[in-house]
mmCIF file of C-alpha atoms and ligand atoms in Angstrom:
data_model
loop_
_atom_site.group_PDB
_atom_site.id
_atom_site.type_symbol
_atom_site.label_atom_id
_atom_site.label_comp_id
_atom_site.label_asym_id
_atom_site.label_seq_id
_atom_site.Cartn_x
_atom_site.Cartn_y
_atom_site.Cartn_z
ATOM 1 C CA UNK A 1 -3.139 -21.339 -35.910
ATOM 2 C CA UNK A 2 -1.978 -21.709 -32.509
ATOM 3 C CA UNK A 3 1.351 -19.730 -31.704
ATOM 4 C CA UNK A 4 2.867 -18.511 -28.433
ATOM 5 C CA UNK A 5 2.375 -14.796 -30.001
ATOM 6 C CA UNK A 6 -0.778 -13.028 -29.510
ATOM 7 C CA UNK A 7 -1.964 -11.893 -33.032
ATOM 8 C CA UNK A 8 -4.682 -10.093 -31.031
ATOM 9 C CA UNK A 9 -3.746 -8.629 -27.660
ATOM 10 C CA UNK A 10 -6.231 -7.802 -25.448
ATOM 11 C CA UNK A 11 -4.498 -5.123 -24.040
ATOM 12 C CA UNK A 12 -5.998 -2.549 -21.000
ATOM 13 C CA UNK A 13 -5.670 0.661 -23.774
ATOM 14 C CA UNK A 14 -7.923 -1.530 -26.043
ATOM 15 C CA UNK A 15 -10.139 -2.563 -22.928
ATOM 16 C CA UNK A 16 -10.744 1.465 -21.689
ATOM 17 C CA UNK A 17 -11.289 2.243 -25.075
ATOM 18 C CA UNK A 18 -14.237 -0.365 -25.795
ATOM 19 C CA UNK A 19 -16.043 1.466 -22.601
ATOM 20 C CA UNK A 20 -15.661 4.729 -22.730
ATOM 21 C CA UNK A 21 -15.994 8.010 -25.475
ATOM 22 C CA UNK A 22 -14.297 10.298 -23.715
ATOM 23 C CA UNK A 23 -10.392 10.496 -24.544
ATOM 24 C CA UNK A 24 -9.328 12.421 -22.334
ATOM 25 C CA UNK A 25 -10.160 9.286 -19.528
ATOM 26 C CA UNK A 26 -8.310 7.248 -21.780
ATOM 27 C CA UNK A 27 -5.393 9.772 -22.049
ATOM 28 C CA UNK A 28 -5.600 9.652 -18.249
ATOM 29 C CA UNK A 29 -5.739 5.902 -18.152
ATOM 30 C CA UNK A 30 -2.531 5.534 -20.033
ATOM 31 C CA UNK A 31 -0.925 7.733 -18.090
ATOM 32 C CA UNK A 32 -1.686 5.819 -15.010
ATOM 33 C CA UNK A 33 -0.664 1.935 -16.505
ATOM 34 C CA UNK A 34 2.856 4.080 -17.676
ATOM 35 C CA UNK A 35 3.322 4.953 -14.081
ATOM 36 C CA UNK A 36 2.567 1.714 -13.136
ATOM 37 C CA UNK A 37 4.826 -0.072 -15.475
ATOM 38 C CA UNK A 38 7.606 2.232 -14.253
ATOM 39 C CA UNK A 39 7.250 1.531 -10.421
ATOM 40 C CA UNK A 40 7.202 -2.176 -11.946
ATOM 41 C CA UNK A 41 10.919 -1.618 -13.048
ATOM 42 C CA UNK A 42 11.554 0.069 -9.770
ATOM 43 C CA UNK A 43 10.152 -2.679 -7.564
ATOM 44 C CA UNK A 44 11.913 -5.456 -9.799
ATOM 45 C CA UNK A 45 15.290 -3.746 -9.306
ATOM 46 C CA UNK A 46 15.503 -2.625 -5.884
ATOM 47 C CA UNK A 47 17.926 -4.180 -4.791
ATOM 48 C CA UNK A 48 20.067 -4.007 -8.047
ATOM 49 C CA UNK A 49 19.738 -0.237 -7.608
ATOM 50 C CA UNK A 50 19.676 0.135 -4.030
ATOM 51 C CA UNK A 51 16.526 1.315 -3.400
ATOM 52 C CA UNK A 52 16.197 -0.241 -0.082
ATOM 53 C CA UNK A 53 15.778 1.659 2.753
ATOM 54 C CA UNK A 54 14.919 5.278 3.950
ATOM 55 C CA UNK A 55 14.550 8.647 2.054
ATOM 56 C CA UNK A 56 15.083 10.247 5.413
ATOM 57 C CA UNK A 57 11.843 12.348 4.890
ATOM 58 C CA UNK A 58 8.310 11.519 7.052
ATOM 59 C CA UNK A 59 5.556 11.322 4.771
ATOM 60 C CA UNK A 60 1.648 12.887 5.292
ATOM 61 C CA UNK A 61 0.754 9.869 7.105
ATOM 62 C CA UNK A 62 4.076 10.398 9.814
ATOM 63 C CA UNK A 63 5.519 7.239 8.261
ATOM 64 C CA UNK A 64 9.352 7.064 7.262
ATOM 65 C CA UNK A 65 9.410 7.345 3.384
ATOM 66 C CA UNK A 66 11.435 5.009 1.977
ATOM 67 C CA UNK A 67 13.329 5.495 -1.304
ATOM 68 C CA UNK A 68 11.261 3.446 -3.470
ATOM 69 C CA UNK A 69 7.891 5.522 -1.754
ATOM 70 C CA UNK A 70 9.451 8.577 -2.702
ATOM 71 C CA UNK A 71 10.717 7.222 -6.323
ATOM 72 C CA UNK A 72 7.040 6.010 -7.293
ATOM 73 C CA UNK A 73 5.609 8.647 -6.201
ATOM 74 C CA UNK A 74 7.522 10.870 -8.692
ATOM 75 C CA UNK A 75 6.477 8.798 -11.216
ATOM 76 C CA UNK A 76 2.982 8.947 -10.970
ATOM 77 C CA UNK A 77 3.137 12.898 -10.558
ATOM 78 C CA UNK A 78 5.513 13.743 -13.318
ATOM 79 C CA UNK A 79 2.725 10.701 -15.653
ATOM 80 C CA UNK A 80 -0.346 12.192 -14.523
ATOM 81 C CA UNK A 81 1.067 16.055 -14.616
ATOM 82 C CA UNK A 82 2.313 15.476 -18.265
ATOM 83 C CA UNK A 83 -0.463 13.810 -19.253
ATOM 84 C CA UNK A 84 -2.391 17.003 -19.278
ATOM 85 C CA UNK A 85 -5.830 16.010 -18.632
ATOM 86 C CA UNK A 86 -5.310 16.615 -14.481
ATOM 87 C CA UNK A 87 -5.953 19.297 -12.138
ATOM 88 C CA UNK A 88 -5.550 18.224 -8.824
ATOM 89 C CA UNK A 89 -3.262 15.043 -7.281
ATOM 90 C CA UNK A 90 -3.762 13.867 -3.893
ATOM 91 C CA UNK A 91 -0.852 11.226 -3.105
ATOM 92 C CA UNK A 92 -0.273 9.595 0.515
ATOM 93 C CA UNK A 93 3.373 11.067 0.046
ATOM 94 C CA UNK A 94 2.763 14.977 -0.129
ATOM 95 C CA UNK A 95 0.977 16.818 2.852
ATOM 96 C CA UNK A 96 -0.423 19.133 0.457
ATOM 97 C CA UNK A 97 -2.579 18.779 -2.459
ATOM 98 C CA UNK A 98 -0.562 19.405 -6.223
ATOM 99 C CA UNK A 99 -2.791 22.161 -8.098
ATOM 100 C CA UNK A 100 -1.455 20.977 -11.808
ATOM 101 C CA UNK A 101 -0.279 24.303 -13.659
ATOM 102 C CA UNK A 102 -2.288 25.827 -16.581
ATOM 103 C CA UNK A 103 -0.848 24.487 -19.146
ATOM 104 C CA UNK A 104 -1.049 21.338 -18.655
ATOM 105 C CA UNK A 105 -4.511 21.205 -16.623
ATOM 106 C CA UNK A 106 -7.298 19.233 -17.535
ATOM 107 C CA UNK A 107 -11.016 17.888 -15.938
ATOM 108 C CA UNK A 108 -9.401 14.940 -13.654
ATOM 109 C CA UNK A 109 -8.692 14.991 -10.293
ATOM 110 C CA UNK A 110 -6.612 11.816 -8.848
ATOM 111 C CA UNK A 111 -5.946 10.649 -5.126
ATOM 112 C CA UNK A 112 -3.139 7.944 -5.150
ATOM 113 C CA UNK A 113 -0.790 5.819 -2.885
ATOM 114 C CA UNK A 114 1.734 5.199 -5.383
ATOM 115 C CA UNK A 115 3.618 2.306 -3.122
ATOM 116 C CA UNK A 116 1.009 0.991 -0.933
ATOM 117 C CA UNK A 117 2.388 -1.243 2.153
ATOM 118 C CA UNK A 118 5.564 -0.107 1.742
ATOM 119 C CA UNK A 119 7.231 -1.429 5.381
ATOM 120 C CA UNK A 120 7.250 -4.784 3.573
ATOM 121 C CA UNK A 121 9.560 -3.284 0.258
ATOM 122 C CA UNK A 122 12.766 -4.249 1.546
ATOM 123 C CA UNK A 123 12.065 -7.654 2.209
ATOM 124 C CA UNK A 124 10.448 -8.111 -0.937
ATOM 125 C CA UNK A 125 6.813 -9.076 -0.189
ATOM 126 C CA UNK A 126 4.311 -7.827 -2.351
ATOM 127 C CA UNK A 127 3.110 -4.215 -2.661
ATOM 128 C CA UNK A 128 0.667 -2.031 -4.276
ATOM 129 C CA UNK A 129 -0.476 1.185 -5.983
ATOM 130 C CA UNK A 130 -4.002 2.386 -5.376
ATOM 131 C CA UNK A 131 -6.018 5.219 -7.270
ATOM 132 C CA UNK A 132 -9.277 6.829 -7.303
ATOM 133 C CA UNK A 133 -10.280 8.792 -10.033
ATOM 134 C CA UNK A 134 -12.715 12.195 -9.681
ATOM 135 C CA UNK A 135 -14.328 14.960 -12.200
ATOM 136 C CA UNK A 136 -13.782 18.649 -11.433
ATOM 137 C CA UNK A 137 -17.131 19.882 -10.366
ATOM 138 C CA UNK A 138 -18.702 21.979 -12.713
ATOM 139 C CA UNK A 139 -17.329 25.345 -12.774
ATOM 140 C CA UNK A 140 -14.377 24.231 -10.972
ATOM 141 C CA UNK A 141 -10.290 24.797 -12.164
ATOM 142 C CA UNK A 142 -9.292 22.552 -10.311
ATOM 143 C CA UNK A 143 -9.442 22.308 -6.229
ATOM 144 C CA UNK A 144 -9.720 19.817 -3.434
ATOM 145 C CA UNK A 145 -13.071 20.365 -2.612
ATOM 146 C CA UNK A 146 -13.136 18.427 -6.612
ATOM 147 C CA UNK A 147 -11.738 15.574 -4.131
ATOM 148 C CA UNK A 148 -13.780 15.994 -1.164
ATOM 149 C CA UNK A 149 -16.753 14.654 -2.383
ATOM 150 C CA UNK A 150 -18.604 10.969 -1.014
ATOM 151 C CA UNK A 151 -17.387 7.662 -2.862
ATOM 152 C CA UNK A 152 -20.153 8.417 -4.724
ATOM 153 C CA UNK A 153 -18.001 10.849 -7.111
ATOM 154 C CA UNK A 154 -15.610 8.640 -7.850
ATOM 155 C CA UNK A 155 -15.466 7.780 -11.522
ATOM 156 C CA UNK A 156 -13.154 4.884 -11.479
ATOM 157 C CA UNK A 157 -10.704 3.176 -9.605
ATOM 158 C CA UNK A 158 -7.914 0.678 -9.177
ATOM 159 C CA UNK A 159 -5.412 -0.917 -7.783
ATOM 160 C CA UNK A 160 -1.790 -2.322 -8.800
ATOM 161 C CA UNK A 161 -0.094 -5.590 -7.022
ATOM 162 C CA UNK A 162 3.435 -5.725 -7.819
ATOM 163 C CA UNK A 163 4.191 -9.545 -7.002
ATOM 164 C CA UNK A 164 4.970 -12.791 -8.523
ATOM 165 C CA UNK A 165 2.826 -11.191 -11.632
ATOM 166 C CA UNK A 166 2.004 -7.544 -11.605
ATOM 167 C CA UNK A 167 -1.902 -7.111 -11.991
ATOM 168 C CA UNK A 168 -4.022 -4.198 -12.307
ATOM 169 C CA UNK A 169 -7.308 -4.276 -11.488
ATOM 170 C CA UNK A 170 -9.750 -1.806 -12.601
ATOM 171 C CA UNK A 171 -13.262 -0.762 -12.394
ATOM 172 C CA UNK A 172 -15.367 2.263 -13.786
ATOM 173 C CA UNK A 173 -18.214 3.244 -11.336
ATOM 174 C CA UNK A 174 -21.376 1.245 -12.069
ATOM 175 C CA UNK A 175 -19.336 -1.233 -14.312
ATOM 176 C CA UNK A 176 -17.987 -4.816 -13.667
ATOM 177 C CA UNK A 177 -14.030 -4.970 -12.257
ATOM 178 C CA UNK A 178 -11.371 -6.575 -14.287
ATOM 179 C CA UNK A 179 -7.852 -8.167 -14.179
ATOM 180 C CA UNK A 180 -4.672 -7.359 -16.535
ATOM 181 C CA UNK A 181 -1.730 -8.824 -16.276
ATOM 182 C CA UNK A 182 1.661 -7.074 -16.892
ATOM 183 C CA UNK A 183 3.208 -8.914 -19.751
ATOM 184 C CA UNK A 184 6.789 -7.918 -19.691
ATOM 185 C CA UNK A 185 7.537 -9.117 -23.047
ATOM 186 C CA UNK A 186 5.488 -6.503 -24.843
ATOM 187 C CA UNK A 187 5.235 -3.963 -22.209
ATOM 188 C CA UNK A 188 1.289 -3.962 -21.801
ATOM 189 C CA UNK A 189 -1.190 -4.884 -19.045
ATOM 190 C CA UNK A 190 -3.131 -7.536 -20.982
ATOM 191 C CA UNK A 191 -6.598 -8.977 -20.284
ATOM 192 C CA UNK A 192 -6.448 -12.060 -18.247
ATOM 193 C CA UNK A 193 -9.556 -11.592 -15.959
ATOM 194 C CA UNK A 194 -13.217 -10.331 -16.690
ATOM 195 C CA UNK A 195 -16.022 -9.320 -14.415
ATOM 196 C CA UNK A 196 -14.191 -10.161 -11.123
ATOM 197 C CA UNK A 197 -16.819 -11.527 -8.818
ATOM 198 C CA UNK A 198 -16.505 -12.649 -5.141
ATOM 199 C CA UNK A 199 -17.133 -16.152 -4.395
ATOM 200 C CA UNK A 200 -20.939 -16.569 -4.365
ATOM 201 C CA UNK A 201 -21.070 -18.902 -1.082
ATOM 202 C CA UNK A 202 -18.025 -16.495 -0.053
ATOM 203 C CA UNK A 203 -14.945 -18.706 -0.549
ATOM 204 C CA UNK A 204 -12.124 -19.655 1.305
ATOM 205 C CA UNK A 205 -12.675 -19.544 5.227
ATOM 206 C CA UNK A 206 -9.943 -17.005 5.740
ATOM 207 C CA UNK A 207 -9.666 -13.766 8.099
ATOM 208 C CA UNK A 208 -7.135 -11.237 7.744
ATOM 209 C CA UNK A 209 -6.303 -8.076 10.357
ATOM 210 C CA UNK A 210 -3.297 -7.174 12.498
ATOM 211 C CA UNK A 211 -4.231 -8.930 15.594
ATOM 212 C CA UNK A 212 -1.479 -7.648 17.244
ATOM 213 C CA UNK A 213 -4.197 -4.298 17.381
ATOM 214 C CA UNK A 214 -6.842 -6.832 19.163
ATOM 215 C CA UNK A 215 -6.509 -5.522 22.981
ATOM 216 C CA UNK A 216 -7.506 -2.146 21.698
ATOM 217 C CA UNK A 217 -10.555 -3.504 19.448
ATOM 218 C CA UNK A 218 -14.196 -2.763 20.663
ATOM 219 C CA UNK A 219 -15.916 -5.988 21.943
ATOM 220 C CA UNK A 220 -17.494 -7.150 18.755
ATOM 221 C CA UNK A 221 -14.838 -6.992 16.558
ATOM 222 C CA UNK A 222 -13.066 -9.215 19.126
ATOM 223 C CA UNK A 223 -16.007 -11.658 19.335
ATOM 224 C CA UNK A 224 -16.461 -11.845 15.336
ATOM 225 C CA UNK A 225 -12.168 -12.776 15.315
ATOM 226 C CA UNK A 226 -13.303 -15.228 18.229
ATOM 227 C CA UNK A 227 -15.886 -16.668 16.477
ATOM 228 C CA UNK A 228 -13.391 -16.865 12.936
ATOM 229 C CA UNK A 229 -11.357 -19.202 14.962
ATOM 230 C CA UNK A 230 -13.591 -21.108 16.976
ATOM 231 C CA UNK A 231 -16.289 -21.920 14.240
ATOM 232 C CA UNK A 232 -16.724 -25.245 13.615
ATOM 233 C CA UNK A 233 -15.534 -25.227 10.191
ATOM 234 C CA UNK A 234 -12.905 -22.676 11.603
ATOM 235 C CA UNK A 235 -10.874 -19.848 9.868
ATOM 236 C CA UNK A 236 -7.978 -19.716 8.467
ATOM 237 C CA UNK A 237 -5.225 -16.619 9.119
ATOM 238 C CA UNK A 238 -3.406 -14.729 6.509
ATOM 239 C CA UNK A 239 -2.284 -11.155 6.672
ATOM 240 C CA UNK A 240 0.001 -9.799 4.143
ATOM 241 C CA UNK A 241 0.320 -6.320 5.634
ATOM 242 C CA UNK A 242 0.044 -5.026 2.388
ATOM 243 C CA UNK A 243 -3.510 -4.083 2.008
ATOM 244 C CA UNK A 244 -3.674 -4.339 -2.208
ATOM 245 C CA UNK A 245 -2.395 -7.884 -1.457
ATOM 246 C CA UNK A 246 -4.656 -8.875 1.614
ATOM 247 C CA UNK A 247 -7.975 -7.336 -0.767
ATOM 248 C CA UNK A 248 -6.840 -9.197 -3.693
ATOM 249 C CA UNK A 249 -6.953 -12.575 -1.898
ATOM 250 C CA UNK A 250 -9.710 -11.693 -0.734
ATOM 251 C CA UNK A 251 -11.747 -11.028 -3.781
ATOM 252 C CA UNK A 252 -10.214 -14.397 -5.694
ATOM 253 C CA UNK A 253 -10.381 -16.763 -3.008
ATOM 254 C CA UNK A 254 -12.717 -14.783 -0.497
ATOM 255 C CA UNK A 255 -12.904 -14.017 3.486
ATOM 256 C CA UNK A 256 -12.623 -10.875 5.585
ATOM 257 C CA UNK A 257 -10.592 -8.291 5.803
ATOM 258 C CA UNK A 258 -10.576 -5.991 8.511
ATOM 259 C CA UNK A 259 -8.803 -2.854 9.994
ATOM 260 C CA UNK A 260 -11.085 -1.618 12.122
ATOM 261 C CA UNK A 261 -11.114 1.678 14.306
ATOM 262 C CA UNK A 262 -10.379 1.020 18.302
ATOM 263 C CA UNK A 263 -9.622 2.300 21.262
ATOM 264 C CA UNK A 264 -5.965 3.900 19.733
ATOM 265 C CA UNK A 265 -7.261 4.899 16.284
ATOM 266 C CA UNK A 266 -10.655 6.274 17.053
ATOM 267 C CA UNK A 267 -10.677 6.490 13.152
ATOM 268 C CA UNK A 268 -8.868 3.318 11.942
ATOM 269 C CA UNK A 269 -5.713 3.895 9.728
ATOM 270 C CA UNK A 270 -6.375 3.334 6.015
ATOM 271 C CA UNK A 271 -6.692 6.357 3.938
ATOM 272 C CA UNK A 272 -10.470 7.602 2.687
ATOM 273 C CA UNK A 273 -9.287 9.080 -0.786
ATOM 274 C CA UNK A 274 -6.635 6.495 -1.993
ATOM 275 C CA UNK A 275 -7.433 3.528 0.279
ATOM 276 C CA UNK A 276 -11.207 3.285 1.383
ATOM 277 C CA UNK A 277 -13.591 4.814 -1.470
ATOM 278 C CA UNK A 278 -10.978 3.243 -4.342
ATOM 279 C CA UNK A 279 -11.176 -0.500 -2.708
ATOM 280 C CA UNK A 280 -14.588 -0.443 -1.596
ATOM 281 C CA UNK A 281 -15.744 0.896 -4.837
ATOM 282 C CA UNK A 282 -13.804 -2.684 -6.310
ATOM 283 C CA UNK A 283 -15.472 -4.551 -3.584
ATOM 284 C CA UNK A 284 -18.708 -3.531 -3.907
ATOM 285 C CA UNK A 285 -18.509 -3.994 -7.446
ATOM 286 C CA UNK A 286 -17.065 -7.326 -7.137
ATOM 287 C CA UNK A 287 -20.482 -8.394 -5.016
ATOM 288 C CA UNK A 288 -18.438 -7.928 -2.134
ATOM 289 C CA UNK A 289 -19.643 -5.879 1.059
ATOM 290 C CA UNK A 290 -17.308 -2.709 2.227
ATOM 291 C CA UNK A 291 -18.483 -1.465 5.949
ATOM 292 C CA UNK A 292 -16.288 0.856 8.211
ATOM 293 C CA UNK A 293 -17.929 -1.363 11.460
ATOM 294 C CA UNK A 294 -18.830 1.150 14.251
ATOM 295 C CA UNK A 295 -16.998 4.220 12.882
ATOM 296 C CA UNK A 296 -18.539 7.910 14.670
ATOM 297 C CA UNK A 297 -21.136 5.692 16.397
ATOM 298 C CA UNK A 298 -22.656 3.910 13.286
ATOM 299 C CA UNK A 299 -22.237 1.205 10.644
ATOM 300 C CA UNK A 300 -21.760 2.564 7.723
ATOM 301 C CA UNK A 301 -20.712 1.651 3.933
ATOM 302 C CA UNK A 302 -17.076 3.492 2.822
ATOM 303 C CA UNK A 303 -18.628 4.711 -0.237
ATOM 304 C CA UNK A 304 -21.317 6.995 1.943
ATOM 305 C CA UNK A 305 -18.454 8.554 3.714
ATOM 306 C CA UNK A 306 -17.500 12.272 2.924
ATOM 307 C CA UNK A 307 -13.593 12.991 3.531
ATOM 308 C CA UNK A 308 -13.115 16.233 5.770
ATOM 309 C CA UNK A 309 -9.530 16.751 4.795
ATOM 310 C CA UNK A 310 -7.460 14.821 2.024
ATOM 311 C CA UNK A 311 -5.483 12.793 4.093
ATOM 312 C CA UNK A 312 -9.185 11.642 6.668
ATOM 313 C CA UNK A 313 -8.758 7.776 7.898
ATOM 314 C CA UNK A 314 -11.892 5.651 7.596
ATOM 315 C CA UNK A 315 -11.932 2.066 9.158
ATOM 316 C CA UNK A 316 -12.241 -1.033 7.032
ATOM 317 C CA UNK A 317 -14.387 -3.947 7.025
ATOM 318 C CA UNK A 318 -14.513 -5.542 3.439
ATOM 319 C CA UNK A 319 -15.697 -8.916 2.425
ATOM 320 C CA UNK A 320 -18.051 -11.620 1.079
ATOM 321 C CA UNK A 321 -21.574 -10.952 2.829
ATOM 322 C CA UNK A 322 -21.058 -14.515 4.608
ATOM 323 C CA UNK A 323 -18.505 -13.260 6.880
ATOM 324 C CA UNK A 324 -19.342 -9.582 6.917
ATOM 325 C CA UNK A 325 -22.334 -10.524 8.462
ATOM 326 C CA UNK A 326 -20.715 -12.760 11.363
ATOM 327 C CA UNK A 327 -19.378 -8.800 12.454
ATOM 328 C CA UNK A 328 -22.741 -8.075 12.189
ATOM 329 C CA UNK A 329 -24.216 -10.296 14.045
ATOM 330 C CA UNK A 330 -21.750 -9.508 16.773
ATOM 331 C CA UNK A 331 -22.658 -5.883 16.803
ATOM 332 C CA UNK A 332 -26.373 -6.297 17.063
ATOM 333 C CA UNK A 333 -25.736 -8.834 20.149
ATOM 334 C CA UNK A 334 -24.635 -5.234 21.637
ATOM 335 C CA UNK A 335 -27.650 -3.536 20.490
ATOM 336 C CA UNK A 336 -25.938 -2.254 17.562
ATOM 337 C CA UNK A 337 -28.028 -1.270 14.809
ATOM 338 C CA UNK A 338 -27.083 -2.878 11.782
ATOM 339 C CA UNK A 339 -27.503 -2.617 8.185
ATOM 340 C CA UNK A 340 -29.143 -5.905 6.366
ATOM 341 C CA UNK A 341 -27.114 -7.814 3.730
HETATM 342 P P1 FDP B 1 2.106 0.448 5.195
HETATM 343 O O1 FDP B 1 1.924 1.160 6.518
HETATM 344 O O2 FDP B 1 3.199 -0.572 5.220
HETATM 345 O O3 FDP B 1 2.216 1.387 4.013
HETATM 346 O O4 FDP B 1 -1.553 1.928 4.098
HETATM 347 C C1 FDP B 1 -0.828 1.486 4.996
HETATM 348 C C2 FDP B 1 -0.561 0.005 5.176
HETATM 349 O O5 FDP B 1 0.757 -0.378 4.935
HETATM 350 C C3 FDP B 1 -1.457 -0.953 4.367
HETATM 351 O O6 FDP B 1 -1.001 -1.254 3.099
HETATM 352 C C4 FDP B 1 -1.437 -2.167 5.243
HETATM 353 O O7 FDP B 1 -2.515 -3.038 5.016
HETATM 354 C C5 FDP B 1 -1.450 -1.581 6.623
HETATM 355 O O8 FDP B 1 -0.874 -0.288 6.516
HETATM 356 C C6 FDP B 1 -0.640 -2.376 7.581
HETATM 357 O O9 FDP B 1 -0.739 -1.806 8.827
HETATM 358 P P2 FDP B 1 -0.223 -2.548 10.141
HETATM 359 O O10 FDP B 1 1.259 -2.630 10.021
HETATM 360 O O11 FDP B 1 -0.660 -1.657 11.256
HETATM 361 O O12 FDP B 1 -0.856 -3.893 10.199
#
């Protein structure tokens, strides 16, 4: 009988539950959509509640935290603390790891950016949530050396786009990455896309970077942006500024994303722990390619890179291997050694 009421929701808790045993991941999976439904309500209402504008605090990164920042990031601590199957949050707001106390500690370990791209909250463009998802090491109560481990570690991860729809999308290591959809009439993230893949002849023309950065860029990156514009079936620009929004496009329609490191930011910007291992992990995953470019005088993949301190940068290159490559090819004109596709 057809009916505009699901008799058989799909929803994410169903979804993690299909793939996995273990309840404490779903426990911890829950607590994460909760958090994300509640920064949902925050997002939708800013304005409404006045949650425009600066908390007057500077966050780990040196960036003015804004309200909202500082609101979401409660949320996810006060989910993920009470959902007592943590040990150890790392979140883009708090200079110092949160050791989770006894009695609510559990085997997880979580590195988040509760509000992702958050210069463009007050003009109401899309932003994000990113999380990465890690297993005390054996032995362990809980530390950061749980979280300083290669993308390897990582046991899942995800991302949140608070736009036009809110969509999570979500991927277990080794597993295929799928959509849900916020349906606000029931309150769930529902299943709307499975096995996520990047377009197989790599999509949509389209390159996306802050080109404002582009006098500071090594020579390569400059000739692959060159060459985005000048091809003869030439490129198309979109950047978001919002890094969940500019990797979404890019895994549904396809194209490059890039911040790279240069000449000011020896080590790019984006985060390792809540920025680089989560979205490369969903990249890679998606058939997609996730390079740092030239990054400590190689080309490497994100997930091979071991964060130093919580809060290490890592530069970004992520895409469909046809464009990836054009970089590539630009750094091997320089006698770059690169990695084949
Ligand atoms: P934001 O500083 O607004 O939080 O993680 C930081 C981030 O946004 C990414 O979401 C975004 O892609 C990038 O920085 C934008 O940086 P630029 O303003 O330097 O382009």
């Amino acid at each position: 009988m057809s009916s505009k009421f699901d008799s058989n929701a799909a929803t994410l808790s169903r979804f993690v539950m299909s793939q996995t045993n273990d309840h404490d991941l779903v426990i911890l999976l829950n607590a994460l959509a909760i958090s994300c439904k509640l920064i949902t309500s925050a997002v939708q209402r800013a304005g409404v509640a006045k949650l425009y504008g600066l908390a007057g605090e500077v966050n780990s990164t040196g960036d003015d935290q804004k309200k909202l920042d500082v609101l979401s990031n409660d949320m996810m601590i006060n989910a993920l603390i009470h959902s007592g199957v943590c040990s150890v949050l790392v979140s883009e707001e708090n200079e110092e790891p949160i050791i989770v106390p006894p009695a609510y500690s559990g085997k997880f370990c979580v590195a988040f950016d509760p509000l992702d791209g958050s210069s463009n909250i007050d003009c109401n463009v899309s932003v994000g949530t990113i999380f990465s998802v890690y297993e005390r090491k054996p032995g362990s109560h809980g530390s950061v050396d749980d979280l300083l481990r290669s993308g390897a570690h990582c046991i899942c991860a995800g991302y949140v786009v608070y736009s036009s729809a809110v969509e999570l999308v979500f991927t277990f290591r080794g597993g295929d990455v799928h959509g849900f959809c916020l349906d606000s009439t029931i309150g769930e993230f529902v299943h709307t896309r499975e096995k996520m893949m990047f377009p197989a002849d790599g999509g949509k023309r389209i390159y996306s970077c802050n080109e404002g950065n582009a006098v500071h860029w090594d020579d390569p990156i400059q000739e692959a942006v060159e060459h985005f514009k000048t091809a003869e079936q030439p490129y198309t620009a979109r950047y978001v500024g919002s890094m969940v929004a500019d990797i979404h496009r890019t895994i549904l329609y396809g194209g490059i994303y890039l911040y790279p490191a240069d000449a000011k930011a020896k080590k790019g910007k984006l985060r390792l722990l809540y920025e680089g291992i989560p979205m490369a992990m969903i990249i890679e995953q998606a058939g997609g390619i996730a390079s740092t470019g030239m990054f400590e005088g190689k080309i490497q993949r994100v997930l091979d890179l071991t964060p130093n301190e919580i809060h290490a940068k890592c530069p970004i290159i992520m895409g469909g291997k046809r464009d990836v490559q054009v970089v590539y090819d630009q750094y091997a004109k320089h006698g770059v050694n690169v990695p084949s596709l």
